[in-house]
XYZ file of C-alpha atoms in Angstrom:
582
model
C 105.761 90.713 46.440
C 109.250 89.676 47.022
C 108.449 88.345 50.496
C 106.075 86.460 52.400
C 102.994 88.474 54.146
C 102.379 87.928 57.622
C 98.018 87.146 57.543
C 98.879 85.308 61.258
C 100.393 86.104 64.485
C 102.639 83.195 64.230
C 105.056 82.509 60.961
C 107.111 79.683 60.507
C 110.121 79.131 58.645
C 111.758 76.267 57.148
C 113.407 74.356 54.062
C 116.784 72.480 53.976
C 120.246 74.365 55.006
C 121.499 77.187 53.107
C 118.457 77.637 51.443
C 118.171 81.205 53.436
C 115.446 80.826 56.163
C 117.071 83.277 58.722
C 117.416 86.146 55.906
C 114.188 85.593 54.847
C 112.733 85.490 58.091
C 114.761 88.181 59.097
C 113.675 90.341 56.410
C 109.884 89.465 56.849
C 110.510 90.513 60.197
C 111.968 94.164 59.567
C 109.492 94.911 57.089
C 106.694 94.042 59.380
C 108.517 96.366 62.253
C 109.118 98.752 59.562
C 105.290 99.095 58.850
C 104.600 99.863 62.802
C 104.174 96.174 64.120
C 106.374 94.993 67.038
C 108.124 91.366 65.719
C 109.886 89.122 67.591
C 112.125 86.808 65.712
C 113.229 83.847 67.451
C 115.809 80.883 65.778
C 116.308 77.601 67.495
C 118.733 75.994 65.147
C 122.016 75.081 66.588
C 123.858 76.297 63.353
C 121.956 79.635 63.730
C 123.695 82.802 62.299
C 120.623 85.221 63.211
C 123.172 87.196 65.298
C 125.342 87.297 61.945
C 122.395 88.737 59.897
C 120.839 91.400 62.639
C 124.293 92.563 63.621
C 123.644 91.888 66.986
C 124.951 89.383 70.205
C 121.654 87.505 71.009
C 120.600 85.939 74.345
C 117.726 83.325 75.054
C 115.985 86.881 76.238
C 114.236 89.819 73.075
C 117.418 91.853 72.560
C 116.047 94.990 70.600
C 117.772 95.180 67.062
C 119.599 98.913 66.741
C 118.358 100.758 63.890
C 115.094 98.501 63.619
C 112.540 100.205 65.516
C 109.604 97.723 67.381
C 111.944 94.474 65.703
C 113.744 91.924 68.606
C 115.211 88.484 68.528
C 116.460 86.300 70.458
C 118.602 82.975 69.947
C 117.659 79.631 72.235
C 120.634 77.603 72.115
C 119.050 74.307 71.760
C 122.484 72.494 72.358
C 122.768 73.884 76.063
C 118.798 73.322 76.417
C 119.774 69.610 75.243
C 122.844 69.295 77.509
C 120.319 70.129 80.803
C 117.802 68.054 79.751
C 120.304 65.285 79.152
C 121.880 65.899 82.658
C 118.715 65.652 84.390
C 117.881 62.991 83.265
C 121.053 60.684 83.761
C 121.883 61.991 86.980
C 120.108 59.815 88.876
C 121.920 57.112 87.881
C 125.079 58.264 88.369
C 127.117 56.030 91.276
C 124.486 53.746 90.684
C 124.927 52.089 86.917
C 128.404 51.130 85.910
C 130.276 53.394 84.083
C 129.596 51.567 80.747
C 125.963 52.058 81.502
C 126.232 55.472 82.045
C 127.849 56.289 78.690
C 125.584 54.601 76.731
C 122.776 56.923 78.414
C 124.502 59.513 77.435
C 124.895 59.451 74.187
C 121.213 58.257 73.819
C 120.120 61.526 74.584
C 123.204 63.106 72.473
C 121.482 63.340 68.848
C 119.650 65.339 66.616
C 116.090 64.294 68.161
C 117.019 65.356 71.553
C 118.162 68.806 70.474
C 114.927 68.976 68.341
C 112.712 67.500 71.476
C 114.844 70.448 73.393
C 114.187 73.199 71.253
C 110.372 72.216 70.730
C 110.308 72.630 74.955
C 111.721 76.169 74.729
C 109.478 77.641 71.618
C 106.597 75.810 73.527
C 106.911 78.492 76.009
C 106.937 81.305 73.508
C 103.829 79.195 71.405
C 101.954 77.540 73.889
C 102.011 80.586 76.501
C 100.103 83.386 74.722
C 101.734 85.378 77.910
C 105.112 84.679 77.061
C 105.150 87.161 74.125
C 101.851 89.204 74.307
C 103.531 92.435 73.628
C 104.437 91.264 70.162
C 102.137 91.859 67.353
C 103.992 89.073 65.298
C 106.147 86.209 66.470
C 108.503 84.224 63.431
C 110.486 81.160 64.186
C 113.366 80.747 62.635
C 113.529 76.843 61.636
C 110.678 74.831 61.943
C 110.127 71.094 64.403
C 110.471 68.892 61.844
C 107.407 66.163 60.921
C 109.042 63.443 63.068
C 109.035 65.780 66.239
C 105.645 67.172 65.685
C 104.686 63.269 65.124
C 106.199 62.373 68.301
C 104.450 64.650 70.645
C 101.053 63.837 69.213
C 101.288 59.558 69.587
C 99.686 58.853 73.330
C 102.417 56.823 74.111
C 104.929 59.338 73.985
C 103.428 59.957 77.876
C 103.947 56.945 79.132
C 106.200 54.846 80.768
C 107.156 52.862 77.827
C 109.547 55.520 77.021
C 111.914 54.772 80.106
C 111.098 51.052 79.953
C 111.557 49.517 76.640
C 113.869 47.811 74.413
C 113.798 49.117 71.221
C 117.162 49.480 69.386
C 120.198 51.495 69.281
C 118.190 54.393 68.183
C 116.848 57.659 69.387
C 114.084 56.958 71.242
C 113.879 58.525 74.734
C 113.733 62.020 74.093
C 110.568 62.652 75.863
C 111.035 60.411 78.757
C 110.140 62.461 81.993
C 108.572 65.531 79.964
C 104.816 64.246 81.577
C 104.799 67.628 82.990
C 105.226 69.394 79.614
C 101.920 67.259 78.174
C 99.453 69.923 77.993
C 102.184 72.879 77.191
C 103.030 70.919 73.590
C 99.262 69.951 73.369
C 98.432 73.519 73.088
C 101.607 74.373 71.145
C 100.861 71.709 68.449
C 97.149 72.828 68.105
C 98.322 76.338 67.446
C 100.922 75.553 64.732
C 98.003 73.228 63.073
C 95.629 76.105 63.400
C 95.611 78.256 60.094
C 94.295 81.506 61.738
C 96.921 81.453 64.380
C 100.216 80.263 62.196
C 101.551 79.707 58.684
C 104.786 77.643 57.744
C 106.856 79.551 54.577
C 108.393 76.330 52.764
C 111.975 78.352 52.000
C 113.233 76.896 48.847
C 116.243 77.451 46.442
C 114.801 77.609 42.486
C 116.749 74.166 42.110
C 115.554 70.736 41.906
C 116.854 69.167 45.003
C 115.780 72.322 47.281
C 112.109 71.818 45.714
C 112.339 67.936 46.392
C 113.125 68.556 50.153
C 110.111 71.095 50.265
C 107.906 68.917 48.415
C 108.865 66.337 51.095
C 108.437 68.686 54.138
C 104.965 69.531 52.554
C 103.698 66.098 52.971
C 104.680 65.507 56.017
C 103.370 68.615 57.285
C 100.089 68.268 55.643
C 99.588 64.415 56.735
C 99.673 66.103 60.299
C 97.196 68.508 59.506
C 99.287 71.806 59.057
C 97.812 73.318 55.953
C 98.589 77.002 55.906
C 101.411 76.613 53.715
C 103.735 79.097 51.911
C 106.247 78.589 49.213
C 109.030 81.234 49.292
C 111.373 80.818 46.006
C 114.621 82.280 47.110
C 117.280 83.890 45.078
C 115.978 83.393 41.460
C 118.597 84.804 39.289
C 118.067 87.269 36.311
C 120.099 89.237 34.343
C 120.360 91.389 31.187
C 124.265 90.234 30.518
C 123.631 87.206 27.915
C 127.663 87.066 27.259
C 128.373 84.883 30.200
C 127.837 81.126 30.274
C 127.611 80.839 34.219
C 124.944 83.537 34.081
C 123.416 81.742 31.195
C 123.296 78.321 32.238
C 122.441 79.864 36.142
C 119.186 80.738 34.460
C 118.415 78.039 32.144
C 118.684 75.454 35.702
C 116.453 77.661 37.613
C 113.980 78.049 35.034
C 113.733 74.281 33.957
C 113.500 73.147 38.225
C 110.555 75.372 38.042
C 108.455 74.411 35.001
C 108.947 71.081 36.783
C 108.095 71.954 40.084
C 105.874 69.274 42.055
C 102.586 69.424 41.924
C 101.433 69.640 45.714
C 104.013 72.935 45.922
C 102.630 74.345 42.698
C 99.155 74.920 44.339
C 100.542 76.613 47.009
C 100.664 81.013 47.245
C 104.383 81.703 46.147
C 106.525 84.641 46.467
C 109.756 85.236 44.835
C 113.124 86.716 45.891
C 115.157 87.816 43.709
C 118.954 87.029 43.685
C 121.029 89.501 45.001
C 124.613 90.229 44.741
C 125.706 91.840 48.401
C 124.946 88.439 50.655
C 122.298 88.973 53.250
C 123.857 90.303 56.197
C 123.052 93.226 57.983
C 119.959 95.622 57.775
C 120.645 97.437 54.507
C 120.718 93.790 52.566
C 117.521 93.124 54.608
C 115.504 95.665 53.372
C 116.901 95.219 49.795
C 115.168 91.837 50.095
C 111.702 93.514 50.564
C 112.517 96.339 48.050
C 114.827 94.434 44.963
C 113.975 97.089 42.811
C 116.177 99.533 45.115
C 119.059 97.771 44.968
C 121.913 99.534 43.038
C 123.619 98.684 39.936
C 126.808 96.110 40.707
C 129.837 96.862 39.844
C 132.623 94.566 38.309
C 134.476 95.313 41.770
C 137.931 94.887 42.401
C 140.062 91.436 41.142
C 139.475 89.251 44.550
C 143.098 89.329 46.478
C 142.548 86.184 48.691
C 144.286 83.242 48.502
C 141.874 80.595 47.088
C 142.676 76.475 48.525
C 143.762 74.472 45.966
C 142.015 71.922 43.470
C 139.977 68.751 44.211
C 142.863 67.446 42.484
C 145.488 68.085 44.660
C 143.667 66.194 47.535
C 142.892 63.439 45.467
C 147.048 63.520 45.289
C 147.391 62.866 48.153
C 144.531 60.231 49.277
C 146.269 58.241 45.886
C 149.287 58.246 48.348
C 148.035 55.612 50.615
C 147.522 52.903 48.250
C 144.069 51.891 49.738
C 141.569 52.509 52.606
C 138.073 54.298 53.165
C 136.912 57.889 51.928
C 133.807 59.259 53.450
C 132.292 62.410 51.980
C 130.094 63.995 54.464
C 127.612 67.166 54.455
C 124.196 68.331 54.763
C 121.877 67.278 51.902
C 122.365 69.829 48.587
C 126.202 70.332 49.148
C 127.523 68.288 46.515
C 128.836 65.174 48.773
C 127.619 62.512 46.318
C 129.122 64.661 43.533
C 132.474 64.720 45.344
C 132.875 60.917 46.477
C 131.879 60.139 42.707
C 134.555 62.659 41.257
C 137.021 61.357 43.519
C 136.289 57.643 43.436
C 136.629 58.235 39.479
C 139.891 59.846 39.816
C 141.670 57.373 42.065
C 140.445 54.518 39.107
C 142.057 56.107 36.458
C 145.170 56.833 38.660
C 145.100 52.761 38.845
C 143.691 51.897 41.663
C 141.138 49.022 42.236
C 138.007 51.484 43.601
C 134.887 50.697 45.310
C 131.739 53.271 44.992
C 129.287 52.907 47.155
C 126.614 55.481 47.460
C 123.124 55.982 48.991
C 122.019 58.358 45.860
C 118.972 56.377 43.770
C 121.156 57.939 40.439
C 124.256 56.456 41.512
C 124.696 53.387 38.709
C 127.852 53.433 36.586
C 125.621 53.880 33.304
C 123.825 57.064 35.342
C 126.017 58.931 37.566
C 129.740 58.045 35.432
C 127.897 57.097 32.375
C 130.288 54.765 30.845
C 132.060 51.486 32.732
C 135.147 52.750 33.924
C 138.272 50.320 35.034
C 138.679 49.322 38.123
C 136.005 51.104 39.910
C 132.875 49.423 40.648
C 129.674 51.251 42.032
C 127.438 49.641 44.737
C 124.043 51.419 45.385
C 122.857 50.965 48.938
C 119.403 51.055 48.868
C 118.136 53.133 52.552
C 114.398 51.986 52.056
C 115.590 48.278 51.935
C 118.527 48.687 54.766
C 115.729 50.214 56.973
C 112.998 47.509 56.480
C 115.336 45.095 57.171
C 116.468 46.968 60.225
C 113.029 48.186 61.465
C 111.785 44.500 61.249
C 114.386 43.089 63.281
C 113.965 45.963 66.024
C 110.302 45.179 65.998
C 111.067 41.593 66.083
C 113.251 41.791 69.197
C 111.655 45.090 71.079
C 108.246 45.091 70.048
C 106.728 41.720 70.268
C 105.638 42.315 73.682
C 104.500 46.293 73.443
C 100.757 47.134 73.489
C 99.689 49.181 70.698
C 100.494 52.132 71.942
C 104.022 50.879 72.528
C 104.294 49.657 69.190
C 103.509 52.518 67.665
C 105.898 55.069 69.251
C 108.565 52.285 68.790
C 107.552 52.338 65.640
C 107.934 56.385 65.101
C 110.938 56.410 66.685
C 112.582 54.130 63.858
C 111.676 57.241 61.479
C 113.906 58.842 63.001
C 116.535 60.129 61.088
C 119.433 58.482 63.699
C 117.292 55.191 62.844
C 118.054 55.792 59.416
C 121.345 56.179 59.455
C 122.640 53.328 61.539
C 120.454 51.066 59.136
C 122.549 52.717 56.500
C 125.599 52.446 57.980
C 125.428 48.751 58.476
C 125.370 48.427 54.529
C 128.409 50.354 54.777
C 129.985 48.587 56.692
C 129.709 45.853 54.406
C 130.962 47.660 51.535
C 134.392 48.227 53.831
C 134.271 44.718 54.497
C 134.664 44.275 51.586
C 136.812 46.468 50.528
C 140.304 45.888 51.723
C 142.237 45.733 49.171
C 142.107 48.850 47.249
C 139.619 52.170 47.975
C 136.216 52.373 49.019
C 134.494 55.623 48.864
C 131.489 56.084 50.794
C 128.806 59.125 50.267
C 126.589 59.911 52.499
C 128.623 58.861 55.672
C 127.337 58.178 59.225
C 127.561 60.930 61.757
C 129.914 61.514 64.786
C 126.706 61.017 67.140
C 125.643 57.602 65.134
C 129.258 55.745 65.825
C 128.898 56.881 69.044
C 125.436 55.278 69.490
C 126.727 52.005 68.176
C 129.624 52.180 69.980
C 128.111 52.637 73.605
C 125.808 49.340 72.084
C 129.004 47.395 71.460
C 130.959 48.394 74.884
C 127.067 47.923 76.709
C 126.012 44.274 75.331
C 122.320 44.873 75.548
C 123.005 45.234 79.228
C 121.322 48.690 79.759
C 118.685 50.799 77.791
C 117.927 50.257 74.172
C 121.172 48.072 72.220
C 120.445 46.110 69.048
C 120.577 42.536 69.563
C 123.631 41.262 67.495
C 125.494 43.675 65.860
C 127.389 42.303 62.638
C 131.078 41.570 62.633
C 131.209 44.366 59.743
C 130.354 46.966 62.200
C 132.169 45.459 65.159
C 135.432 45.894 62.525
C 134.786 48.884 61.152
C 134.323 51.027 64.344
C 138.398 51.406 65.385
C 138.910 51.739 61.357
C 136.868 54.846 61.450
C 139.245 56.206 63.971
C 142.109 55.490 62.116
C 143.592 58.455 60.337
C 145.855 56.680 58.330
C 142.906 53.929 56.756
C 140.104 56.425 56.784
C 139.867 59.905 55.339
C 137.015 62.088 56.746
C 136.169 65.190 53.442
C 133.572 67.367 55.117
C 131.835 69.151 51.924
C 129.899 72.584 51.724
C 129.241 75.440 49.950
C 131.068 78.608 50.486
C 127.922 80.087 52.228
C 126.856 81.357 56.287
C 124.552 78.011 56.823
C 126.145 75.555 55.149
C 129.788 76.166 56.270
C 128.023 76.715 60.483
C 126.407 73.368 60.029
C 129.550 71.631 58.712
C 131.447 73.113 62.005
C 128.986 71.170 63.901
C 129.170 68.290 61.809
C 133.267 68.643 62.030
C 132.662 69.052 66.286
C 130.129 65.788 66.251
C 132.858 63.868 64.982
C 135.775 64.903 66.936
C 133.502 63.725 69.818
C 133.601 60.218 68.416
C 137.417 60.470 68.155
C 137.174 60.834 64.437
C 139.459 63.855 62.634
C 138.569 65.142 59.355
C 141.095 64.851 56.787
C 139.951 67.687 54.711
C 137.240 70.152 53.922
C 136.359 70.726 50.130
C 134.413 74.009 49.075
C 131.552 73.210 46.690
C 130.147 75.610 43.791
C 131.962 78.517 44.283
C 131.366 81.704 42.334
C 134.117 83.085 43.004
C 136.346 80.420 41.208
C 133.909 79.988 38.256
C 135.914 82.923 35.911
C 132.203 84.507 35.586
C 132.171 87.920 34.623
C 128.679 88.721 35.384
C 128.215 91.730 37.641
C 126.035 89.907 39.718
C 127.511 87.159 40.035
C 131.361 88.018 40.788
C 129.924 90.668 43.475
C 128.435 87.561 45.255
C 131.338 85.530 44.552
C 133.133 88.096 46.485
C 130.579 87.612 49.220
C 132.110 83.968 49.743
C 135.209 84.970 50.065
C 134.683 85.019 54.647
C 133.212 81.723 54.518
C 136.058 80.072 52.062
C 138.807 81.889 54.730
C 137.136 80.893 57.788
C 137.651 77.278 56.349
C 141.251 77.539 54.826
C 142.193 79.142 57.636
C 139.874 78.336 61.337
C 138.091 74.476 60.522
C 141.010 72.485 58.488
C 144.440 72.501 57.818
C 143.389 70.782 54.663
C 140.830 72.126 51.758
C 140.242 72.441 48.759
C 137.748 75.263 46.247
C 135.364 73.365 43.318
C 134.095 76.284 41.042
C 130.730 76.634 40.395
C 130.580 74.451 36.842
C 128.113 75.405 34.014
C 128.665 71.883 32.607
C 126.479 69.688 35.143
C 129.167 67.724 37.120
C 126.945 64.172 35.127
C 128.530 61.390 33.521
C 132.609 60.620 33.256
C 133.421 64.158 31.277
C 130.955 65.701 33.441
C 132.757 64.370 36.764
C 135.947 64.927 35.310
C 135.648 68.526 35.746
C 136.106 68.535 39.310
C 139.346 67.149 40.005
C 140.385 68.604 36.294
């Protein structure tokens, strides 16, 4: 079977981004409406491109899909869903608090656990309300709540007042502050994802070893809350007949040696596989070529591609060299590259002559590992996250939760899991490493988000006056803040693959920082195909494939970019790295 089978009403999906949840739910759901069932699909992710793959305009109501006979969708916007909820619950204030006050309330209910606590209210409806969509036979979500929602909603002292009350850090907690209402709707809507008969969670995976890690990790957490009817779905394993081509080859060899060493909790689980395919997954014909690979037809060597392609890495590093010093800060989603990049680049600038700083957030990232010889002037730093957020979490403790019943204590506690929680712990280290940094380059991987200097901001501008602000915040921070804003000291690369999800996830990451005032300096185009010189059939029709997503860059998100080919040398060690700005 090349896709999952629906044995439950309910069917989950979710993995990391660009791994291919929606065509794989997508294509679940057509063959299911294809074999008489009426399916609704519904996606809650803000970077959603379901109305890219159906061919359709979705509303937060079941459109039908044309062509697709007993198959509708429909897209909740959990952004807008966060933007009410947000509103409703600082108006009250308003005229009341002092302006300051009122911004740092504001952007407390601005991150990624809001939108998550926001999109868990909306499927609640279609979960918890057996009403809600009882003329469906099957219901799949596209994107799953992830393990720190789910744990949220289950801790008893998510419905209390300790939520509006308490001190607990410049972090996310507050989300579920005045949702008492809601209790027994996400009671019964937890129960039913934990209940096997009712739902099953596909773990949507790339045959690659960082994909598998993230499942692996989603598969723990999931399980620890007592969610055990679990799916693997390998997606996109490559195969071909063509031995002549070292992209193909090597393509292969990767895939085949992250899967002999798959982890052991996902190797127990039922797996399906889907193959690669060459024409993207877009539209209904791909869709059904998913559930039926053997149909698909021959590829062709297709025409010479005609766009323009962005130049090299090594034309940007060109002109970062320019400056003579300051901060580079890869960002992206996890499996883009970004610690790749900010190594490659950080390399470069040394042997240009400059005095360079590395730090990095990647347990790999030691000059022996990741550059594999000492290079001159650049040094590498490894900020450790579990040891920034001990340190962190014990001082927020310290200060917010000496005074908390247990209950308090331990949704303060949840709430610094949070992945906001994380990264202002992280970004405090790297604040450091700019600190101490002035003199020549630091590059940072692994950057904080628009919404997390925001956070810390409104805790600067607030002094602990209002809500939840850290205590003292460190002179590094307090420094480092207007530095982030400043074009000419900081360069903002946004990384991502020339792909649907990645490149809509990197527009939000690209809109989260122009909130905080901060403007990218350039976008750089990870592991494309169709600058690799393969001459696989296969592979060059895909590469072709990229070729929207590369122009929607070049020529919508950035006045700036630049195109890394897909490399069958891993990009490991100084020749390795080398590669990339070649």
């Amino acid at each position: 079977m090349a896709l999952p089978q629906a044995t439950t009403r309910h069917l989950f999906f979710t993995g990391k981004g660009g791994v291919g949840k929606t065509s794989l739910s997508c294509a679940s759901g057509l063959a299911l409406a294809e074999a008489g069932k009426r399916v609704l699909i519904v996606s809650t992710d803000p970077a959603s491109n379901l109305d890219e793959v159906l061919g359709v305009i979705l509303g937060s109501q079941p459109t039908a899909i044309p062509d697709a006979n007993g198959l509708f969708a429909l897209n909740i916007d959990p952004e807008a869903s966060a933007r009410d909820y947000r509103e409703r619950m600082v108006a009250p204030y308003r005229g009341i608090l002092p302006a300051a006050a009122i911004a740092s309330m504001e952007e407390q209910f601005s991150g990624a656990c809001t939108v998550e606590i926001a999109a868990f209210d909306e499927f609640s409806k279609l979960l918890g309300q057996p009403e809600a969509t009882a003329e469906f036979d099957h219901v799949i979500f596209d994107t799953a709540p992830t393990g720190h929602t789910l744990r949220l909603l289950t801790l008893p002292s998510a419905w209390s007042e300790f939520i509006a009350s308490s001190d607990s850090g410049a972090s996310c907690l507050g989300p579920l502050a005045g949702l008492e209402k809601q209790k027994s709707l996400y009671a019964a809507s937890v129960a039913r994802l934990c209940d096997p008969d009712s739902t099953a969670v596909i773990l949507v995976s790339r045959p690659d070893t960082a994909a598998l890690r993230e499942a692996e990790r989603t598969r723990r957490e999931l399980d620890e809350l007592g969610v055990s009817n679990l799916h693997l779905a390998i997606n996109g394993l490559f195969a071909t007949d063509q031995t002549d081509d070292q992209v193909a080859s090597v393509m292969m060899q990767r895939a085949d040696a992250a899967l002999s060493a798959i982890p052991s909790g996902l190797s127990d689980l039922p797996r399906t596989v889907t193959p690669f395919l060459p024409l993207g997954t877009v539209g209904l014909t791909a869709l059904r070529l998913m559930a039926h690979p053997e149909l698909a037809p021959i590829a062709s060597q297709g025409d010479a591609a005609t766009t323009q392609c962005p130049g090299p890495l090594s034309a940007l590093v060109d002109e970062i060299a320019k400056g003579g010093r300051g901060v580079v800060m890869a960002m992206g989603k996890g499996g883009v590259g970004k610690t790749t990049v900010a190594a490659a680049i950080a390399m470069a600038l040394a042997k240009r002559g400059f005095p360079v700083q590395l730090s990095t957030t990647d347990p790999a990232a030691h000059v022996s590992e990741a550059v594999g010889e000492s290079i001159a002037l650049l040094s590498v730093s490894r900020i450790d996250p579990a040891a920034e957020i001990a340190q962190y979490t014990a001082e927020v403790l310290a200060k917010a939760g000496s005074n908390l019943d247990p209950n308090g204590r331990a949704m303060l506690e949840e709430d610094l899991r949070s992945p906001c929680t994380e990264e202002i712990a992280v970004f405090r280290a790297f604040a450091r490493a700019v600190d101490a940094g002035k003199e020549g380059f630091v590059v940072l991987d692994t950057a904080p988000t628009g919404h997390t200097i925001l956070l810390l901001d409104a805790a600067e501008s607030y002094h602990r006056e209002v809500l939840r602000t850290q205590g003292d915040m460190p002179e590094a921070v307090r420094s480092l803040l207007p530095r982030l804003r400043d074009t000419e000291y900081t360069k903002v690369l946004i990384v991502t693959l020339p792909e649907a999800t990645p490149v809509h996830e990197a527009e939000r990451l690209q809109n989260d920082l122009l909130r905080a005032e901060i403007h990218p300096y350039a976008w750089v185009i990870n592991q494309s195909l169709l600058a690799s010189g393969t001459h696989n059939h296969l592979l060059a029709q895909r590469g072709q494939a990229e070729i929207p997503f590369i122009r929607a860059v070049a020529d919508k998100l950035s006045s700036r970019c630049a195109l890394i080919p897909w490399l069958p040398r891993p990009p490991i060690g100084a020749k390795g790295l080398a590669q990339l700005t070649a």
